[in-house]
Tab-separated table of C-alpha atoms and ligand atoms in Angstrom:
chain	number	residue	atom	x	y	z
A	79	MET	CA	32.057	-46.582	59.433
A	80	THR	CA	28.980	-49.096	59.902
A	81	TYR	CA	25.884	-49.582	57.376
A	82	GLN	CA	23.529	-47.013	59.549
A	83	GLU	CA	26.214	-44.594	59.725
A	84	ILE	CA	26.708	-44.261	55.745
A	85	TRP	CA	22.852	-44.424	55.064
A	86	ASP	CA	21.962	-41.520	58.159
A	87	LYS	CA	24.678	-39.216	56.276
A	88	ALA	CA	23.126	-39.862	53.230
A	89	ARG	CA	19.593	-39.089	54.292
A	90	SER	CA	20.916	-36.055	55.775
A	91	VAL	CA	22.103	-34.803	51.754
A	92	MET	CA	19.937	-36.718	49.463
A	93	GLY	CA	16.448	-35.097	49.927
A	94	PRO	CA	14.181	-34.471	48.597
A	95	ASN	CA	13.947	-36.739	45.584
A	96	CYS	CA	15.297	-39.862	47.087
A	97	ARG	CA	14.292	-39.908	51.410
A	98	VAL	CA	16.543	-42.709	51.845
A	99	CYS	CA	13.858	-45.356	52.732
A	100	PRO	CA	14.355	-47.766	55.516
A	101	GLU	CA	14.194	-50.442	52.277
A	102	CYS	CA	14.792	-49.261	48.642
A	103	ASN	CA	11.404	-50.179	47.365
A	104	GLY	CA	9.767	-47.608	45.056
A	105	LYS	CA	6.882	-46.684	47.525
A	106	ALA	CA	7.757	-43.503	48.580
A	107	CYS	CA	9.129	-42.227	44.893
A	108	LYS	CA	6.375	-43.981	42.847
A	109	GLY	CA	5.762	-41.845	39.908
A	110	GLU	CA	8.666	-39.407	40.136
A	111	ILE	CA	11.028	-38.977	36.907
A	112	PRO	CA	12.694	-37.061	37.147
A	113	GLY	CA	13.604	-38.293	40.403
A	114	VAL	CA	14.276	-41.849	41.015
A	115	GLY	CA	11.044	-43.942	41.195
A	116	GLY	CA	9.276	-45.765	38.737
A	117	ILE	CA	6.992	-44.361	35.845
A	118	GLY	CA	3.286	-43.913	36.479
A	119	ASP	CA	1.847	-45.929	39.180
A	120	GLY	CA	5.297	-47.014	39.972
A	121	SER	CA	4.398	-50.862	39.700
A	122	SER	CA	7.103	-51.788	37.171
A	123	PHE	CA	9.590	-50.791	40.336
A	124	THR	CA	7.733	-52.068	43.259
A	125	VAL	CA	7.125	-55.515	41.705
A	126	CYS	CA	10.619	-56.132	42.012
A	127	ARG	CA	10.918	-56.432	45.838
A	128	GLU	CA	7.293	-57.932	45.911
A	129	TYR	CA	8.638	-60.680	43.451
A	130	LEU	CA	12.119	-61.147	45.529
A	131	SER	CA	10.707	-61.690	48.800
A	132	ARG	CA	8.436	-64.514	47.340
A	133	VAL	CA	11.777	-66.602	46.198
A	134	LYS	CA	12.360	-68.399	49.364
A	135	VAL	CA	15.878	-70.270	49.756
A	136	LEU	CA	16.403	-73.770	50.787
A	137	MET	CA	18.941	-74.586	53.993
A	138	ASP	CA	21.134	-77.592	53.197
A	139	LEU	CA	23.664	-78.446	55.620
A	140	VAL	CA	24.756	-81.717	55.060
A	141	TYR	CA	27.662	-81.656	52.635
A	142	GLU	CA	31.643	-81.440	52.691
A	143	PRO	CA	32.437	-77.981	53.761
A	144	GLY	CA	35.049	-76.359	51.913
A	145	GLU	CA	36.416	-72.786	50.661
A	146	ILE	CA	33.140	-70.486	49.222
A	147	ASP	CA	34.212	-69.500	45.798
A	148	THR	CA	32.286	-66.163	44.381
A	149	SER	CA	34.164	-65.710	41.644
A	150	VAL	CA	32.411	-65.320	37.746
A	151	GLU	CA	34.020	-65.627	34.403
A	152	LEU	CA	33.064	-62.429	31.893
A	153	PHE	CA	34.624	-61.176	29.196
A	154	GLY	CA	37.476	-63.419	29.758
A	155	ARG	CA	38.290	-62.520	33.356
A	156	LYS	CA	37.896	-63.630	36.432
A	157	PHE	CA	35.885	-61.198	38.916
A	158	GLY	CA	35.424	-62.380	42.811
A	159	ILE	CA	32.036	-60.880	42.791
A	160	PRO	CA	29.092	-61.703	40.400
A	161	PHE	CA	27.028	-58.312	40.629
A	162	PHE	CA	28.320	-54.681	39.341
A	163	LEU	CA	27.277	-51.288	39.935
A	164	ALA	CA	24.121	-50.335	37.473
A	165	PRO	CA	24.307	-47.394	34.785
A	166	ILE	CA	22.475	-44.513	37.210
A	167	GLY	CA	23.188	-40.749	35.582
A	168	GLY	CA	21.422	-37.330	36.555
A	169	MET	CA	22.459	-36.173	39.885
A	170	ASN	CA	21.128	-32.991	39.214
A	171	GLY	CA	18.062	-33.872	36.989
A	172	ASN	CA	17.299	-37.322	39.116
A	173	TYR	CA	18.903	-36.386	42.363
A	174	ASN	CA	19.507	-33.145	43.793
A	175	GLY	CA	22.807	-32.158	42.774
A	176	TYR	CA	24.773	-32.655	46.015
A	177	MET	CA	27.275	-34.197	43.733
A	178	THR	CA	27.907	-33.654	40.052
A	179	ASP	CA	27.658	-37.000	37.545
A	180	ALA	CA	31.573	-36.766	37.133
A	181	GLU	CA	32.191	-36.927	40.916
A	182	PHE	CA	29.575	-39.726	41.183
A	183	LEU	CA	31.097	-41.764	38.136
A	184	LYS	CA	34.997	-41.529	39.676
A	185	MET	CA	33.431	-42.832	42.806
A	186	CYS	CA	31.697	-45.854	41.331
A	187	VAL	CA	34.567	-47.144	39.021
A	188	ASP	CA	37.080	-46.746	41.298
A	189	GLY	CA	35.245	-47.781	44.767
A	190	MET	CA	34.096	-51.321	42.226
A	191	ALA	CA	37.547	-51.469	41.144
A	192	GLU	CA	38.725	-51.331	44.342
A	193	ALA	CA	36.190	-53.960	45.596
A	194	GLY	CA	36.873	-56.662	42.847
A	195	GLY	CA	34.223	-55.916	40.354
A	196	PHE	CA	33.563	-52.888	37.786
A	197	SER	CA	31.018	-50.556	37.304
A	198	PHE	CA	28.757	-49.734	34.410
A	199	THR	CA	28.224	-46.219	33.032
A	200	PRO	CA	25.292	-44.132	32.062
A	201	ASP	CA	24.809	-41.967	28.759
A	202	ALA	CA	22.243	-39.165	28.620
A	203	PRO	CA	21.023	-36.806	26.232
A	204	TYR	CA	23.753	-34.180	26.884
A	205	GLU	CA	27.163	-34.963	26.387
A	206	GLU	CA	28.825	-34.791	29.237
A	207	LEU	CA	27.864	-37.532	31.152
A	208	PHE	CA	29.254	-40.194	28.322
A	209	ARG	CA	32.593	-37.887	28.239
A	210	ASP	CA	33.032	-37.876	32.117
A	211	SER	CA	32.584	-41.346	32.073
A	212	LEU	CA	35.566	-42.155	30.065
A	213	PRO	CA	38.489	-40.768	31.679
A	214	PRO	CA	37.796	-42.946	34.873
A	215	ILE	CA	37.361	-45.943	33.102
A	216	LYS	CA	40.454	-45.714	31.513
A	217	GLU	CA	42.704	-44.440	34.699
A	218	ALA	CA	41.258	-47.695	36.267
A	219	GLY	CA	42.394	-50.008	33.687
A	220	GLY	CA	39.391	-50.439	31.618
A	221	LEU	CA	36.929	-51.767	34.500
A	222	GLY	CA	33.974	-50.127	33.764
A	223	VAL	CA	31.295	-50.866	30.929
A	224	PRO	CA	29.720	-48.078	29.523
A	225	THR	CA	25.840	-48.287	28.441
A	226	VAL	CA	25.284	-45.793	25.485
A	227	LYS	CA	21.599	-45.031	24.506
A	228	PRO	CA	20.680	-46.373	20.852
A	229	TRP	CA	21.391	-43.178	19.097
A	230	ASP	CA	21.252	-43.417	15.436
A	231	THR	CA	24.087	-45.565	13.769
A	232	GLU	CA	26.624	-42.630	13.283
A	233	LYS	CA	26.467	-41.568	16.881
A	234	LEU	CA	26.323	-44.987	18.576
A	235	LEU	CA	29.257	-46.109	16.066
A	236	GLN	CA	31.359	-43.128	17.106
A	237	ARG	CA	30.575	-43.566	21.141
A	238	ILE	CA	31.694	-47.271	20.460
A	239	ARG	CA	34.740	-45.995	18.781
A	240	ASP	CA	35.415	-43.851	22.047
A	241	ILE	CA	34.623	-46.610	24.162
A	242	GLU	CA	37.260	-48.878	22.501
A	243	ALA	CA	39.855	-45.800	23.190
A	244	ALA	CA	39.223	-45.975	26.655
A	245	GLY	CA	40.190	-49.912	26.742
A	246	ALA	CA	36.748	-50.498	28.730
A	247	LEU	CA	35.755	-54.158	28.764
A	248	ALA	CA	32.313	-53.961	26.604
A	249	VAL	CA	29.673	-51.949	25.715
A	250	ALA	CA	26.322	-52.259	27.024
A	251	CYS	CA	23.258	-50.545	25.399
A	252	ASP	CA	19.917	-49.568	27.026
A	253	ILE	CA	17.416	-49.943	24.009
A	254	ASP	CA	14.783	-49.716	26.396
A	255	SER	CA	15.551	-45.956	26.377
A	256	CYS	CA	12.753	-45.662	23.925
A	257	GLY	CA	10.474	-45.039	26.687
A	258	ASN	CA	12.891	-43.007	28.805
A	259	ARG	CA	10.971	-39.548	29.518
A	260	MET	CA	13.991	-37.739	30.383
A	261	LEU	CA	14.924	-38.296	26.081
A	262	ARG	CA	11.762	-37.241	25.473
A	263	MET	CA	11.389	-34.469	26.791
A	264	ALA	CA	15.062	-33.334	26.144
A	265	GLY	CA	13.705	-33.773	22.192
A	266	LYS	CA	16.037	-36.817	21.695
A	267	PRO	CA	13.873	-39.580	21.646
A	268	VAL	CA	15.409	-43.045	20.185
A	269	LEU	CA	14.077	-45.713	18.544
A	270	PRO	CA	13.833	-49.641	19.323
A	271	MET	CA	17.106	-51.721	17.175
A	272	SER	CA	16.346	-54.102	14.724
A	273	PRO	CA	17.768	-57.439	14.870
A	274	ALA	CA	19.891	-56.394	11.276
A	275	ARG	CA	20.909	-52.879	13.045
A	276	MET	CA	22.106	-54.568	16.128
A	277	ALA	CA	23.996	-57.309	14.124
A	278	GLY	CA	25.811	-54.901	12.286
A	279	VAL	CA	26.505	-53.158	15.402
A	280	VAL	CA	28.187	-56.426	17.178
A	281	GLY	CA	30.203	-56.486	13.962
A	282	SER	CA	31.606	-53.400	14.445
A	283	THR	CA	33.396	-53.581	17.164
A	284	LYS	CA	35.632	-56.298	18.941
A	285	LEU	CA	34.074	-55.559	22.101
A	286	PRO	CA	31.684	-57.707	23.773
A	287	PHE	CA	28.072	-55.956	22.946
A	288	ILE	CA	25.463	-56.303	25.803
A	289	PRO	CA	21.885	-54.792	24.804
A	290	LYS	CA	20.506	-53.913	28.522
A	291	GLY	CA	16.482	-53.828	28.495
A	292	VAL	CA	15.565	-57.557	27.732
A	293	MET	CA	12.465	-58.761	28.942
A	294	THR	CA	11.286	-61.597	26.966
A	295	ALA	CA	12.845	-64.981	25.929
A	296	GLU	CA	11.969	-64.021	22.125
A	297	ALA	CA	13.793	-60.818	22.058
A	298	ALA	CA	16.857	-62.892	24.431
A	299	VAL	CA	17.206	-65.355	21.208
A	300	LYS	CA	17.227	-62.514	18.855
A	301	CYS	CA	20.067	-60.952	20.720
A	302	ALA	CA	21.906	-64.181	20.884
A	303	ASP	CA	21.428	-64.724	17.150
A	304	ALA	CA	23.041	-61.045	16.452
A	305	GLY	CA	25.806	-62.125	17.816
A	306	CYS	CA	25.576	-60.185	21.351
A	307	TYR	CA	27.813	-61.543	24.456
A	308	GLY	CA	25.261	-60.850	26.789
A	309	ILE	CA	22.111	-59.362	27.673
A	310	ILE	CA	20.857	-57.234	30.639
A	311	VAL	CA	17.657	-58.455	31.896
A	312	SER	CA	15.858	-55.144	32.832
A	313	SER	CA	13.157	-52.646	33.141
A	314	HIS	CA	15.422	-49.849	33.518
A	315	GLY	CA	14.200	-49.995	37.177
A	316	GLY	CA	10.823	-49.709	36.237
A	317	ARG	CA	11.229	-46.137	35.047
A	318	VAL	CA	10.337	-46.984	31.112
A	319	LEU	CA	7.127	-48.871	31.304
A	320	GLU	CA	4.406	-48.978	33.684
A	321	ASN	CA	3.309	-52.833	34.333
A	322	SER	CA	6.235	-54.470	33.568
A	323	PRO	CA	7.339	-57.881	35.681
A	324	ALA	CA	10.354	-58.208	37.604
A	325	PRO	CA	12.899	-58.819	35.472
A	326	CYS	CA	14.000	-61.563	37.405
A	327	SER	CA	10.939	-63.255	36.848
A	328	MET	CA	11.522	-63.460	33.663
A	329	LEU	CA	15.005	-65.461	33.846
A	330	PRO	CA	13.783	-68.900	34.272
A	331	GLU	CA	12.213	-68.759	30.641
A	332	ILE	CA	14.742	-66.807	29.364
A	333	ARG	CA	17.563	-69.033	30.181
A	334	ALA	CA	15.454	-71.929	29.138
A	335	ALA	CA	15.226	-69.745	25.549
A	336	VAL	CA	19.321	-69.137	25.097
A	337	GLY	CA	20.912	-72.213	27.109
A	338	ASP	CA	24.745	-70.758	27.381
A	339	ARG	CA	24.931	-68.833	24.489
A	340	ILE	CA	24.954	-65.670	26.198
A	341	LYS	CA	25.712	-64.396	29.400
A	342	ILE	CA	22.680	-63.220	31.438
A	343	PHE	CA	22.773	-60.121	33.936
A	344	VAL	CA	19.734	-58.957	35.663
A	345	ASP	CA	18.668	-56.387	37.921
A	346	GLY	CA	15.786	-54.671	39.220
A	347	GLY	CA	15.415	-54.599	43.366
A	348	VAL	CA	18.728	-56.214	44.269
A	349	ARG	CA	19.377	-54.797	47.731
A	350	SER	CA	20.788	-57.694	49.766
A	351	GLY	CA	23.404	-60.922	48.832
A	352	MET	CA	19.978	-62.991	49.380
A	353	ASP	CA	19.088	-60.788	46.421
A	354	VAL	CA	22.174	-61.575	44.496
A	355	PHE	CA	21.760	-65.373	45.644
A	356	ARG	CA	17.551	-65.478	43.998
A	357	CYS	CA	18.874	-63.742	41.129
A	358	LEU	CA	21.190	-66.250	40.083
A	359	ALA	CA	19.334	-69.452	41.163
A	360	LEU	CA	16.740	-67.916	38.594
A	361	GLY	CA	19.025	-68.032	36.102
A	362	ALA	CA	21.597	-65.391	35.842
A	363	ASP	CA	25.112	-65.342	35.226
A	364	ALA	CA	25.512	-61.466	37.277
A	365	VAL	CA	23.614	-59.264	38.856
A	366	LEU	CA	23.669	-55.440	39.009
A	367	ILE	CA	22.242	-53.353	41.704
A	368	GLY	CA	21.407	-49.619	41.318
A	369	ARG	CA	19.538	-46.627	43.565
A	370	PRO	CA	21.539	-48.182	46.844
A	371	TYR	CA	24.731	-48.030	45.451
A	372	VAL	CA	24.023	-44.202	44.940
A	373	VAL	CA	22.934	-43.971	48.801
A	374	ALA	CA	26.368	-45.670	49.555
A	375	ALA	CA	28.067	-42.860	47.495
A	376	HIS	CA	26.472	-39.923	48.887
A	377	GLY	CA	27.116	-41.336	52.576
A	378	ALA	CA	30.494	-42.364	52.126
A	379	GLY	CA	32.293	-41.190	48.753
A	380	LYS	CA	34.260	-44.033	47.106
A	381	ASP	CA	34.575	-45.775	50.407
A	382	GLY	CA	30.822	-46.137	50.554
A	383	ILE	CA	30.741	-47.765	47.592
A	384	VAL	CA	33.421	-50.299	48.808
A	385	PHE	CA	31.739	-51.053	51.819
A	386	TYR	CA	28.288	-51.555	50.432
A	387	THR	CA	30.199	-53.743	48.203
A	388	LYS	CA	31.861	-56.043	50.528
A	389	LYS	CA	28.230	-56.236	52.762
A	390	ILE	CA	26.579	-57.531	49.844
A	391	LEU	CA	29.417	-59.959	49.346
A	392	GLU	CA	29.178	-61.028	53.110
A	393	GLU	CA	25.553	-61.505	52.596
A	394	LEU	CA	26.104	-63.618	49.564
A	395	LYS	CA	28.473	-66.043	51.037
A	396	ASP	CA	26.285	-66.641	53.979
A	397	VAL	CA	23.389	-67.403	51.892
A	398	MET	CA	26.009	-70.070	49.971
A	399	LEU	CA	27.114	-71.204	53.295
A	400	MET	CA	23.369	-72.088	54.388
A	401	THR	CA	22.416	-73.604	51.064
A	402	GLY	CA	25.481	-75.978	50.220
A	403	CYS	CA	26.811	-73.947	47.306
A	404	LYS	CA	30.816	-73.559	47.378
A	405	THR	CA	30.659	-71.991	43.814
A	406	LEU	CA	28.194	-70.071	41.968
A	407	ALA	CA	27.840	-72.962	39.719
A	408	ASP	CA	25.770	-74.789	42.523
A	409	ILE	CA	23.147	-72.260	43.083
A	410	ASP	CA	20.397	-73.341	40.590
A	411	MET	CA	16.331	-73.570	40.734
A	412	SER	CA	17.003	-76.799	43.201
A	413	LYS	CA	18.280	-74.390	45.941
A	414	ILE	CA	14.869	-72.173	45.908
A	415	ARG	CA	11.077	-72.625	46.205
A	416	ILE	CA	8.758	-69.517	44.919
A	417	GLU	CA	5.793	-69.056	47.267
B	749	FMN	C1	18.192	-42.303	38.541
B	749	FMN	C2	18.372	-43.042	37.719
B	749	FMN	C3	19.141	-43.055	36.524
B	749	FMN	C4	19.229	-44.172	35.805
B	749	FMN	N1	20.204	-43.980	34.644
B	749	FMN	C5	19.895	-45.212	33.866
B	749	FMN	C6	20.915	-44.410	32.401
B	749	FMN	O1	21.423	-43.552	32.119
B	749	FMN	N2	21.172	-45.651	31.526
B	749	FMN	C7	20.558	-47.459	32.076
B	749	FMN	O2	20.685	-48.063	31.076
B	749	FMN	N3	20.004	-47.520	33.237
B	749	FMN	C8	19.618	-46.265	34.033
B	749	FMN	N4	19.107	-46.177	34.984
B	749	FMN	C9	18.713	-47.759	35.394
B	749	FMN	C10	19.929	-48.935	36.158
B	749	FMN	O3	20.588	-49.020	35.285
B	749	FMN	C11	18.982	-49.853	36.669
B	749	FMN	O4	18.652	-50.618	35.483
B	749	FMN	C12	18.300	-50.062	37.927
B	749	FMN	O5	18.138	-48.999	38.521
B	749	FMN	C13	18.343	-51.521	38.854
B	749	FMN	O6	17.469	-51.288	39.712
B	749	FMN	P1	17.690	-50.945	41.270
B	749	FMN	O7	17.715	-49.694	41.173
B	749	FMN	O8	16.506	-51.267	41.741
B	749	FMN	O9	18.812	-51.630	41.941
B	749	FMN	C14	18.734	-45.356	36.049
B	749	FMN	C15	18.155	-45.715	37.042
B	749	FMN	C16	17.860	-44.827	38.181
B	749	FMN	C17	16.874	-44.879	39.369
């Protein structure tokens, strides 16, 4: 099985919504929601690839060679890889229904567990998506992070109880879903989350709580003050607000504002081990990848997910070798130049 074979197979089954472009950059699918594109003019998606390509890495081969360690500590556990599968839902609405959400979620959770990581899983206006995500996580020994919508407090807390029962690693919450067109179309819009409500949710569970869709240093500090374990710097794949900057471009100022108080995840347009390196250098502790994993799953199921993860990991190791980084702690702003 090669990358090309997996991507060719995916291309033969995924149309018309996802064209499986040679580079997944948001150009062909711009404005397509439902679908896989960025909202409106699509710029909040396309800017991710544009910005990442401006981050150049600095070669350094004058150092004592040794083992390259790509492990990251999260939730009191050690993972061999610092990148994970982002929550993606709507195999029917956003993609073409070639596979069901339940099938896709199982591939995600099992594939990432096998590859040494874990998968975030999504939530939606319809109940099945959230429900279908919990059994695979439970079967995988809890290796998953359900990402719930910021529903009213009663529904949100019920979701959290269900997530605790599944033994999941943590709870994420895509607070940026206020801009989610699918929720509005389903007549189930959600509201922003106040700092007081966030602190209440954090205090209601022993699980680490991770808001997703934090884009400013100010909001990141509020999340840290509310007791969040971490944040996901994300623009929801450019799907909730036109003219958002690339999330990774916000990392330096967010990191400067919160220091090591919280873990920082980031996503948006990450397509290679080089991109993972760039995000870590800009200030992330870990990275999420979304759309390419859906392609990998359509091309070769769970094995596609494992294959793609190994590919990204090998690329990351190559960049670390060439830049004098033996551990993730060595990857910082001194290793890059933004042009
Ligand atoms: C079709 C589609 C569905 C998505 N569904 C969700 C979701 O239910 N919950 C969520 O937090 N993020 C959702 N996202 C956003 C992703 O989790 C992630 O933030 C984004 O896709 C990362 O960018 P990338 O796809 O360029 O790697 C979705 C993205 C896409 C493309």
